Coordinates of C-alpha atoms in Angstrom, one line a residue:
M1 CA -9.6 -14.9 1.6
T2 CA -6.6 -13.5 -0.3
T3 CA -2.9 -14.7 1.7
Y4 CA 0.2 -12.9 1.0
H5 CA 1.4 -15.8 -0.7
D6 CA -1.8 -16.4 -3.5
L7 CA -0.6 -12.9 -4.7
T8 CA 2.1 -13.2 -7.7
G9 CA 5.7 -11.3 -7.2
F10 CA 4.5 -8.6 -9.0
Q11 CA 1.5 -8.0 -6.9
R12 CA 3.5 -7.8 -3.9
D13 CA 5.9 -5.6 -5.2
L14 CA 2.7 -3.2 -5.8
L15 CA 1.9 -3.4 -2.2
E16 CA 5.4 -2.0 -1.7
A17 CA 5.6 0.3 -4.0
I18 CA 2.2 1.7 -2.6
A19 CA 3.2 1.5 1.0
A20 CA 6.5 3.4 -0.3
V21 CA 5.5 6.1 -2.4
E22 CA 5.6 9.1 -0.2
D23 CA 3.6 11.8 -2.7
D24 CA 0.3 10.6 -4.1
P25 CA 1.1 6.8 -5.0
Y26 CA -0.6 6.9 -8.4
G27 CA -0.2 5.1 -11.3
L28 CA 2.6 6.4 -13.1
A29 CA 4.2 7.0 -9.9
L30 CA 4.1 3.3 -8.7
K31 CA 5.5 2.7 -12.2
D32 CA 8.3 5.2 -11.8
Y33 CA 9.5 3.1 -8.2
L34 CA 9.0 -0.4 -10.0
D35 CA 10.7 0.4 -12.8
E36 CA 14.2 1.3 -10.7
R37 CA 13.8 -2.2 -8.8
Y38 CA 12.7 -4.1 -12.6
A39 CA 15.3 -4.9 -15.3
E40 CA 12.8 -4.2 -17.9
P41 CA 10.8 -1.4 -17.8
I42 CA 6.6 -2.1 -16.4
N43 CA 4.5 -2.3 -19.2
H44 CA 1.1 0.0 -18.8
S45 CA -0.9 -2.6 -19.1
R46 CA 0.6 -5.6 -17.0
L47 CA 0.6 -2.5 -13.9
Y48 CA -3.3 -1.5 -14.1
Q49 CA -4.5 -5.4 -14.7
N50 CA -2.8 -6.1 -11.3
L51 CA -3.9 -2.6 -10.0
D52 CA -7.3 -3.2 -10.6
Q53 CA -7.1 -7.6 -9.4
L54 CA -5.5 -5.9 -5.8
V55 CA -9.0 -3.7 -5.7
D56 CA -10.6 -6.3 -6.2
Q57 CA -9.2 -8.7 -3.8
N58 CA -9.9 -5.7 -1.2
L59 CA -6.2 -4.9 -0.7
I60 CA -5.7 -1.6 -1.7
N61 CA -8.8 1.4 -2.8
R62 CA -8.6 3.2 -6.0
D63 CA -9.9 7.3 -5.5
E64 CA -9.7 9.3 -8.6
L65 CA -6.8 12.3 -7.7
D66 CA -8.4 14.4 -11.1
A67 CA -10.1 13.9 -13.8
R68 CA -7.5 11.8 -15.4
T69 CA -5.6 10.2 -12.5
N70 CA -6.3 7.9 -9.9
V71 CA -4.4 7.4 -6.5
Y72 CA -4.0 3.7 -5.1
T73 CA -3.5 3.5 -1.5
L74 CA -3.4 0.1 1.3
T75 CA -6.5 -1.0 3.0
D76 CA -6.2 -2.4 6.0
A77 CA -6.2 -5.9 4.6
G78 CA -3.3 -5.0 2.3
R79 CA -1.3 -3.5 5.1
H80 CA -2.0 -6.3 7.5
K81 CA -0.4 -8.4 4.1
L82 CA 2.6 -6.1 4.1
Q83 CA 3.4 -5.9 8.0
C84 CA 2.9 -10.0 8.7
H85 CA 5.4 -9.8 5.1
A86 CA 8.1 -7.6 6.8
E87 CA 7.6 -9.7 10.4
T88 CA 8.3 -13.1 8.5
L89 CA 11.4 -11.0 6.2
A90 CA 12.8 -9.5 9.7
G91 CA 12.8 -13.1 11.9
L92 CA 14.1 -14.8 8.5
C93 CA 17.4 -12.1 9.0
D94 CA 17.3 -12.5 13.0
H95 CA 17.9 -16.4 12.5
L96 CA 20.5 -15.8 10.1
R97 CA 22.5 -13.7 11.8
L98 CA 22.0 -15.5 14.7
T99 CA 23.0 -18.5 13.0
R100 CA 26.3 -17.3 11.0
G101 CA 27.0 -16.0 14.6
A102 CA 27.0 -19.4 15.8
Q103 CA 28.8 -21.0 13.1
Q104 CA 31.8 -18.2 13.9

């Protein structure tokens, strides 16, 4: 079973991007989302190789949008991974807030 920490940072960012892109999360829309957050432009082959790996790990689905374009959606397992990570981050933020409040 793949855990969130078994994924590369880029793969974790892809899960986030798929959840965040409001219209159809197709490859170039995901690339645009990530390009806004990364210092260097995302290489197409890196993008699609990692999308393929996430499909193979059953964390995302790939469906045909049209003859040339695939759309990517989170599976239940992918949503669960992202939700668990969000809860971990929220807990850390609460901890930091309480720790800083106690220090003041």
